[in-house]
Coordinates of C-alpha atoms and ligand atoms in Angstrom, one line a residue:
X1 CA -16.9 -2.2 20.3
X2 CA -17.2 1.6 20.5
X3 CA -14.1 2.1 22.5
X4 CA -11.7 3.0 19.7
X5 CA -13.8 6.2 18.9
X6 CA -14.7 7.1 22.5
X7 CA -11.1 6.6 23.8
X8 CA -9.7 10.0 22.7
X9 CA -12.5 11.7 24.6
X10 CA -11.8 9.6 27.7
X11 CA -8.1 10.3 27.5
X12 CA -8.4 14.1 27.1
X13 CA -10.7 14.4 30.1
X14 CA -9.2 12.0 32.7
X15 CA -5.7 11.3 31.3
X16 CA -3.8 13.0 34.1
X17 CA -5.2 10.7 36.7
X18 CA -5.0 7.4 34.9
X19 CA -1.6 7.4 33.2
X20 CA 0.2 6.2 36.3
X21 CA -2.0 3.5 37.5
X22 CA -2.9 2.1 34.1
X23 CA 0.6 2.3 32.6
X24 CA 0.9 -1.4 32.0
X25 CA -2.5 -2.3 30.5
X26 CA -2.4 0.9 28.5
X27 CA 1.0 0.1 27.0
X28 CA -0.4 -3.3 26.0
X29 CA -3.5 -1.9 24.4
X30 CA -1.6 0.8 22.6
X31 CA 0.3 -1.8 20.5
X32 CA 0.1 -0.8 16.9
X33 CA -0.4 -3.7 14.4
X34 CA -0.6 -3.6 10.7
X35 CA -1.5 -5.8 7.8
X36 CA 0.2 -4.6 4.6
X37 CA -1.4 -5.3 1.3
X38 CA 0.6 -4.6 -1.8
X39 CA 1.7 -5.6 -5.3
X40 CA 5.1 -6.7 -4.0
X41 CA 8.2 -6.7 -6.2
X42 CA 11.9 -7.1 -6.1
X43 CA 12.6 -3.8 -4.4
X44 CA 9.2 -3.6 -2.7
X45 CA 10.4 -4.4 0.9
X46 CA 10.9 -0.8 2.1
X47 CA 7.3 -0.3 3.3
X48 CA 7.3 -3.2 5.7
X49 CA 10.9 -2.3 6.9
X50 CA 9.6 1.2 7.7
X51 CA 6.7 -0.3 9.7
X52 CA 8.9 -2.7 11.6
X53 CA 11.5 0.0 12.3
X54 CA 8.8 2.3 13.6
X55 CA 7.8 -0.3 16.2
X56 CA 4.7 -1.5 14.3
X57 CA 3.9 -5.2 14.7
X58 CA 3.3 -6.5 11.1
X59 CA 0.8 -9.3 11.5
X60 CA 1.1 -10.3 7.8
X61 CA 1.5 -9.2 4.2
X62 CA -1.3 -9.6 1.7
X63 CA -0.9 -9.7 -2.0
X64 CA -3.1 -8.1 -4.7
X65 CA -3.2 -7.6 -8.4
X66 CA -2.0 -4.1 -9.5
X67 CA 1.4 -3.8 -11.2
X68 CA 1.3 -7.5 -11.8
X69 CA -0.9 -10.5 -11.0
X70 CA -1.5 -11.5 -7.4
X71 CA 0.2 -15.0 -7.5
X72 CA 3.4 -13.5 -8.8
X73 CA 3.5 -10.6 -6.3
X74 CA 2.7 -13.0 -3.3
X75 CA 5.9 -14.9 -4.2
X76 CA 7.8 -11.6 -4.3
X77 CA 6.6 -10.9 -0.8
X78 CA 7.8 -14.3 0.3
X79 CA 11.2 -13.9 -1.5
X80 CA 11.9 -10.4 -0.1
X81 CA 11.1 -11.5 3.4
X82 CA 13.4 -14.5 3.0
X83 CA 16.2 -12.1 1.8
X84 CA 16.4 -10.6 5.3
X85 CA 15.4 -13.4 7.7
X86 CA 11.9 -12.1 8.0
X87 CA 10.0 -15.2 7.1
X88 CA 8.3 -15.3 10.5
X89 CA 5.9 -12.7 8.8
X90 CA 3.3 -14.7 6.9
X91 CA 2.1 -13.8 3.4
X92 CA -1.6 -14.4 2.7
X93 CA -2.7 -14.6 -0.9
X94 CA -5.3 -12.0 -1.9
X95 CA -7.8 -12.0 -4.7
X96 CA -6.3 -12.5 -8.2
X97 CA -9.1 -10.9 -10.0
X98 CA -10.6 -7.5 -9.4
X99 CA -14.3 -7.5 -8.5
X100 CA -15.4 -7.0 -12.2
X101 CA -12.4 -5.6 -14.1
X102 CA -10.4 -7.6 -16.6
X103 CA -7.5 -6.8 -19.0
X104 CA -10.0 -7.0 -21.9
X105 CA -12.5 -4.7 -20.3
X106 CA -9.7 -2.2 -19.3
X107 CA -8.2 -2.2 -22.8
X108 CA -11.6 -1.6 -24.3
X109 CA -12.0 1.4 -21.9
X110 CA -8.6 2.7 -23.1
X111 CA -9.8 2.6 -26.7
X112 CA -12.5 5.1 -25.8
X113 CA -10.8 7.2 -23.1
X114 CA -7.1 7.0 -23.9
X115 CA -4.1 5.0 -22.9
X116 CA -2.5 5.0 -19.5
X117 CA 1.3 5.5 -19.5
X118 CA 1.4 2.7 -16.9
X119 CA -1.1 -0.1 -17.3
X120 CA 0.0 -2.4 -14.6
X121 CA -1.2 -6.0 -14.7
X122 CA -3.5 -5.0 -17.6
X123 CA -0.7 -4.1 -20.0
X124 CA -0.7 -6.5 -23.0
X125 CA 1.2 -9.7 -22.4
X126 CA 4.8 -9.4 -23.6
X127 CA 7.0 -12.5 -23.6
X128 CA 10.1 -10.5 -24.6
X129 CA 9.7 -8.3 -21.5
X130 CA 9.1 -11.3 -19.3
X131 CA 12.2 -13.0 -20.6
X132 CA 14.1 -9.8 -19.6
X133 CA 12.8 -10.0 -16.1
X134 CA 9.5 -8.1 -16.1
X135 CA 6.6 -9.3 -13.9
X136 CA 3.7 -10.8 -15.9
X137 CA 0.8 -8.7 -17.3
X138 CA -2.4 -9.9 -18.9
X139 CA -2.6 -13.5 -20.2
X140 CA -2.9 -16.3 -17.7
X141 CA -2.9 -14.6 -14.2
X142 CA -1.6 -17.8 -12.5
X143 CA 1.6 -18.0 -14.5
X144 CA 4.8 -17.3 -12.6
X145 CA 7.7 -15.5 -14.3
X146 CA 10.8 -16.7 -12.5
X147 CA 13.1 -14.3 -14.4
X148 CA 11.6 -11.4 -12.5
X149 CA 12.8 -12.7 -9.1
X150 CA 16.1 -10.7 -9.0
X151 CA 16.0 -10.9 -5.2
X152 CA 16.2 -14.7 -5.5
X153 CA 13.4 -17.2 -6.1
X154 CA 11.6 -18.0 -2.8
X155 CA 12.1 -21.3 -1.0
X156 CA 8.9 -21.0 0.8
X157 CA 5.3 -20.3 -0.3
X158 CA 2.5 -17.9 0.7
X159 CA 0.4 -19.2 3.6
X160 CA -2.8 -20.3 2.0
X161 CA -4.4 -21.6 5.1
X162 CA -6.6 -18.6 4.8
X163 CA -7.2 -15.7 2.4
X164 CA -6.0 -12.1 2.8
X165 CA -9.5 -10.8 3.4
X166 CA -10.3 -13.5 6.0
X167 CA -7.0 -12.8 7.8
X168 CA -7.8 -9.0 7.9
X169 CA -11.3 -9.8 9.4
X170 CA -9.9 -12.2 12.0
X171 CA -7.2 -9.8 13.1
X172 CA -9.4 -6.7 13.6
X173 CA -11.6 -8.9 15.9
X174 CA -8.5 -10.1 17.8
X175 CA -7.1 -6.6 18.2
X176 CA -10.0 -4.1 17.9
X177 CA -8.9 -0.6 17.2
X178 CA -5.3 -1.5 16.9
X179 CA -4.8 -2.8 13.3
X180 CA -3.8 -0.5 10.5
X181 CA -4.7 -1.7 7.1
X182 CA -2.1 -0.5 4.6
X183 CA -2.8 -0.7 0.9
X184 CA -0.4 0.3 -1.8
X185 CA -1.9 -1.8 -4.6
X186 CA -5.5 -2.5 -5.6
X187 CA -8.2 -2.4 -2.9
X188 CA -9.8 -5.7 -3.8
X189 CA -9.0 -7.6 -0.6
X190 CA -10.1 -4.7 1.6
X191 CA -13.4 -4.4 -0.3
X192 CA -14.0 -8.1 0.2
X193 CA -13.2 -7.8 3.9
X194 CA -15.6 -4.8 4.2
X195 CA -18.4 -6.7 2.5
X196 CA -17.7 -10.0 4.3
X197 CA -18.0 -8.5 7.8
X198 CA -20.0 -5.4 8.5
X199 CA -17.8 -4.8 11.6
X200 CA -14.5 -5.1 9.8
X201 CA -13.8 -1.4 8.9
X202 CA -15.0 0.0 12.2
X203 CA -12.9 -2.5 14.2
X204 CA -9.7 -1.5 12.3
X205 CA -7.5 1.3 13.5
X206 CA -7.3 3.0 10.2
X207 CA -6.9 2.6 6.4
X208 CA -3.8 4.2 4.8
X209 CA -3.5 4.0 1.1
X210 CA -1.1 5.0 -1.7
X211 CA -3.1 6.3 -4.5
X212 CA -5.9 8.8 -5.0
X213 CA -4.6 11.6 -7.2
X214 CA -6.6 14.7 -7.7
X215 CA -6.4 17.8 -9.9
X216 CA -3.5 16.8 -12.1
X217 CA -5.2 16.4 -15.5
X218 CA -3.4 19.4 -17.1
X219 CA -0.1 18.0 -16.0
X220 CA -1.0 14.7 -17.8
X221 CA -1.6 16.7 -21.0
X222 CA 1.2 19.2 -20.9
X223 CA 4.1 17.3 -19.3
X224 CA 6.2 14.4 -20.5
X225 CA 4.9 10.8 -20.6
X226 CA 6.9 10.2 -17.4
X227 CA 5.1 13.1 -15.7
X228 CA 1.8 11.7 -16.9
X229 CA 2.8 8.3 -15.4
X230 CA 3.3 9.9 -12.0
X231 CA -0.3 11.1 -12.1
X232 CA -2.0 8.0 -13.3
X233 CA -3.8 6.2 -10.5
X234 CA -3.3 2.5 -11.4
X235 CA -3.9 1.2 -7.8
X236 CA -7.4 2.5 -7.8
X237 CA -8.1 2.0 -11.5
X238 CA -7.3 -1.7 -11.5
X239 CA -10.4 -2.2 -9.4
X240 CA -12.5 1.0 -9.3
X241 CA -15.5 -0.8 -7.6
X242 CA -13.4 -2.1 -4.8
X243 CA -11.7 1.3 -4.4
X244 CA -15.2 2.8 -3.8
X245 CA -16.2 0.1 -1.4
X246 CA -13.0 0.5 0.7
X247 CA -12.8 4.3 0.6
X248 CA -16.4 4.8 1.7
X249 CA -16.3 2.2 4.5
X250 CA -16.5 3.2 8.2
X251 CA -12.8 2.9 9.1
X252 CA -12.2 5.2 12.1
X253 CA -9.8 7.1 9.9
X254 CA -8.7 6.9 6.2
X255 CA -5.5 8.6 5.1
X256 CA -4.8 9.2 1.4
X257 CA -1.2 9.4 0.2
X258 CA -2.0 10.5 -3.3
X259 CA -0.4 13.7 -4.7
X260 CA 2.0 13.7 -1.7
X261 CA 3.4 10.4 -2.8
X262 CA 5.1 12.2 -5.7
X263 CA 6.8 14.7 -3.4
X264 CA 10.0 13.0 -2.4
X265 CA 12.4 11.2 -4.8
X266 CA 15.4 9.1 -4.1
X267 CA 18.7 10.4 -5.4
X268 CA 21.9 8.6 -6.4
X269 CA 23.6 10.1 -3.3
X270 CA 20.9 8.9 -1.0
X271 CA 21.1 5.4 -2.4
X272 CA 24.9 5.4 -2.0
X273 CA 24.5 6.6 1.6
X274 CA 22.0 3.8 2.3
X275 CA 24.3 1.2 0.8
X276 CA 27.2 2.4 2.9
X277 CA 25.8 0.1 5.6
X278 CA 25.8 -3.3 4.1
X279 CA 23.0 -5.8 4.6
X280 CA 20.8 -7.8 2.1
X281 CA 18.2 -5.0 2.0
X282 CA 20.5 -2.1 1.5
X283 CA 22.2 -4.1 -1.3
X284 CA 18.9 -5.0 -3.0
X285 CA 17.8 -1.4 -2.7
X286 CA 21.0 0.0 -4.3
X287 CA 20.8 -2.5 -7.1
X288 CA 17.1 -2.5 -8.0
X289 CA 15.4 0.6 -6.7
X290 CA 14.4 2.7 -9.7
X291 CA 15.6 6.4 -9.2
X292 CA 13.0 7.6 -11.7
X293 CA 10.2 7.1 -9.3
X294 CA 9.2 8.9 -6.1
X295 CA 8.8 7.2 -2.7
X296 CA 5.2 6.2 -3.5
X297 CA 4.6 3.3 -1.2
X298 CA 7.2 4.4 1.3
X299 CA 5.4 7.7 1.9
X300 CA 2.2 5.9 2.7
X301 CA 4.0 3.4 5.0
X302 CA 5.7 6.3 6.9
X303 CA 2.4 8.1 7.3
X304 CA 0.9 4.9 8.8
X305 CA 3.8 4.7 11.3
X306 CA 3.8 8.4 12.1
X307 CA 0.9 10.6 11.0
X308 CA 2.8 13.7 12.3
X309 CA 4.9 13.3 9.2
X310 CA 2.2 15.2 7.4
X311 CA 3.0 18.9 7.4
X312 CA -0.1 20.0 5.3
X313 CA -3.3 18.0 5.1
X314 CA -7.0 18.6 4.8
X315 CA -10.2 16.8 5.6
X316 CA -12.4 16.2 2.6
X317 CA -15.3 14.0 1.5
X318 CA -14.1 11.5 -1.1
X319 CA -15.7 9.4 -3.7
X320 CA -14.4 7.1 -6.5
X321 CA -15.8 7.4 -10.0
X322 CA -17.2 3.9 -10.9
X323 CA -18.8 4.9 -14.1
X324 CA -17.2 2.8 -16.9
X325 CA -18.3 5.4 -19.5
X326 CA -16.2 8.1 -17.7
X327 CA -12.6 9.2 -18.5
X328 CA -12.2 9.4 -14.8
X329 CA -13.3 5.8 -14.1
X330 CA -11.4 4.6 -11.1
X331 CA -10.2 8.2 -10.1
X332 CA -11.3 10.1 -7.0
X333 CA -13.5 13.1 -6.7
X334 CA -13.5 15.3 -3.6
X335 CA -16.2 17.4 -2.0
X336 CA -16.6 19.8 0.9
X337 CA -19.2 18.6 3.5
X338 CA -22.0 20.9 2.5
X339 CA -21.9 19.7 -1.1
X340 CA -21.1 16.0 -0.7
X341 CA -23.5 13.4 -1.8
X342 CA -24.7 10.7 0.6
X343 CA -22.9 7.5 1.2
X344 CA -19.4 8.9 1.2
X345 CA -17.2 10.0 4.2
X346 CA -14.4 12.3 5.3
X347 CA -10.8 11.3 4.8
X348 CA -7.4 12.9 5.6
X349 CA -6.0 14.1 2.3
X350 CA -2.2 14.7 2.8
X351 CA -0.6 17.5 0.6
X352 CA 2.8 17.6 2.0
X353 CA 5.2 15.5 4.3
X354 CA 8.4 16.4 6.1
X355 CA 10.8 15.2 3.4
X356 CA 13.8 14.9 5.7
X357 CA 11.9 12.9 8.2
X358 CA 10.6 10.6 5.5
X359 CA 14.1 10.1 4.1
X360 CA 15.4 9.4 7.5
X361 CA 12.8 6.7 8.1
X362 CA 13.6 5.1 4.7
X363 CA 17.3 5.2 5.5
X364 CA 17.2 3.9 9.0
X365 CA 14.8 1.1 8.0
X366 CA 17.1 0.0 5.3
X367 CA 20.4 0.3 7.1
X368 CA 19.2 -1.4 10.3
X369 CA 16.5 -3.8 9.2
X370 CA 14.7 -5.8 11.8
X371 CA 15.0 -9.6 11.6
X372 CA 12.8 -12.3 13.1
X373 CA 15.3 -12.6 15.9
X374 CA 14.6 -9.0 16.9
X375 CA 10.8 -9.4 16.5
X376 CA 10.7 -12.2 19.1
X377 CA 12.3 -10.0 21.8
Ligands
NAG401 C1 19.9 -14.8 8.8 O1 20.0 -16.0 9.6 C2 21.1 -16.8 9.3 C3 21.0 -18.0 10.1 O2 20.7 -17.7 11.4 C4 22.4 -16.0 9.5 O3 23.5 -16.8 9.2 C5 22.4 -14.7 8.7 O4 23.5 -13.9 9.0 C6 21.1 -13.9 9.0 N1 21.0 -12.8 8.1 C7 20.7 -11.6 8.5 C8 20.6 -10.6 7.4 O5 20.4 -11.4 9.6
NAG402 C1 7.3 -6.1 -26.1 O1 8.3 -5.4 -25.5 C2 9.4 -5.1 -26.3 C3 10.5 -4.5 -25.4 O2 10.1 -3.3 -24.9 C4 9.0 -4.2 -27.5 O3 10.1 -4.0 -28.3 C5 7.9 -5.0 -28.2 O4 7.4 -4.1 -29.2 C6 6.7 -5.4 -27.3 N1 5.9 -6.3 -28.0 C7 4.6 -6.0 -28.1 C8 3.8 -7.1 -28.8 O5 4.1 -5.0 -27.6
NAG403 C1 -1.9 -24.2 -0.7 O1 -2.1 -24.3 -2.1 C2 -1.4 -25.4 -2.7 C3 -1.6 -25.3 -4.2 O2 -3.0 -25.2 -4.5 C4 -1.9 -26.7 -2.1 O3 -1.2 -27.8 -2.6 C5 -1.7 -26.7 -0.6 O4 -2.3 -27.8 0.0 C6 -2.3 -25.5 0.0 N1 -2.0 -25.4 1.4 C7 -2.8 -25.1 2.4 C8 -2.2 -25.0 3.7 O5 -4.0 -24.9 2.2
NAG404 C1 -1.3 23.1 1.7 O1 -1.5 22.6 0.4 C2 -2.4 23.2 -0.4 C3 -2.6 22.3 -1.6 O2 -1.3 22.2 -2.3 C4 -2.0 24.6 -0.7 O3 -3.0 25.2 -1.4 C5 -1.9 25.3 0.6 O4 -1.4 26.6 0.4 C6 -0.9 24.6 1.5 N1 -0.8 25.2 2.8 C7 0.3 25.5 3.4 C8 0.2 26.1 4.8 O5 1.4 25.3 2.9

């Protein structure tokens, strides 16, 4: 199972001689698959449309608890796939609970270390907000708030024949070295897969995450609450222990879309341009995509499809603070090699992407979305 790492070496030395004769098997083995794990919501379909538009074969979506509880976001995944005839892509339910975190534990931490502007699934339960169409937070994690399905309540259900973590493990064994694991919510399912199968991480192609902010504390203090919101790392903070397990595992590569995920924002003009080509996704996007937020999950998805989107990145050793007594609990800390502690690894930390290329990917994916009929071809 060492070929994913030794292949680049092989290619660089003998590529001129093998490309012709091995063209067919090579094309097959180069197929890029992905499992996309997220806290899906009404306008959360852009990442998988970007992947499909970029020729990535999306094996399945997984649900996690981050902005809201897992059972609710799994149904959003099903609903948004149904909106555009993409129900051939299965949705596998992930873990509802973080490894050890709970709303009560998180809220107690906030009493000592300060409130987050965005508390995700751990915000106090608020029936008024739910009645207005907000996804559920705190309270019973299995309740479903139908008012939040502005994309339409799904007819189908998640595929619970297996769990998200099991599905990830099975797929990396089926397609070793070819499956990207994309995560734009909590890393709970990925940590479970890492611990369940010691080969899991090394058999994947890479791990690409949205989250992992660094060096933004002064901005949290001196800017507006909204600016503080942009720098708060809820995806990692919902489940700090899982974040550490996932981000120190031996994936061939890990790419962090943290600070860079705040670089590119949608504008009213951009949304209008997208909506000039009518289809269910361009319409949902123009109705429900919130212009106050940057292309967070979209930036990570585009980097998964095309790593050359990054125009400035560095390689650093990365750890996650798992000390509950720390104000940085659930945040990352980076090191240079000579000073890094044991047990952590190098990651690609992206600083900047080509904004026009990113916007073009978002636009094309939304204007000409793939359907299951295209995926069968
Ligand atoms: C989805 O499929 C149905 C039935 O085949 C078709 O009528 C509809 O136009 C399709 N919608 C899209 C967005 O492709
Ligand atoms: C619930 O949300 C509403 C609307 O934002 C707000 O006015 C109210 O104070 C919140 N209730 C609680 C208990 O926080
Ligand atoms: C999925 O879960 C539901 C509800 O718990 C159950 O009724 C159903 O049998 C499950 N389906 C599968 C395929 O396991
Ligand atoms: C890359 O980004 C880092 C961090 O923002 C910055 O210090 C550096 O100057 C950038 N390099 C280039 C070539 O833009």
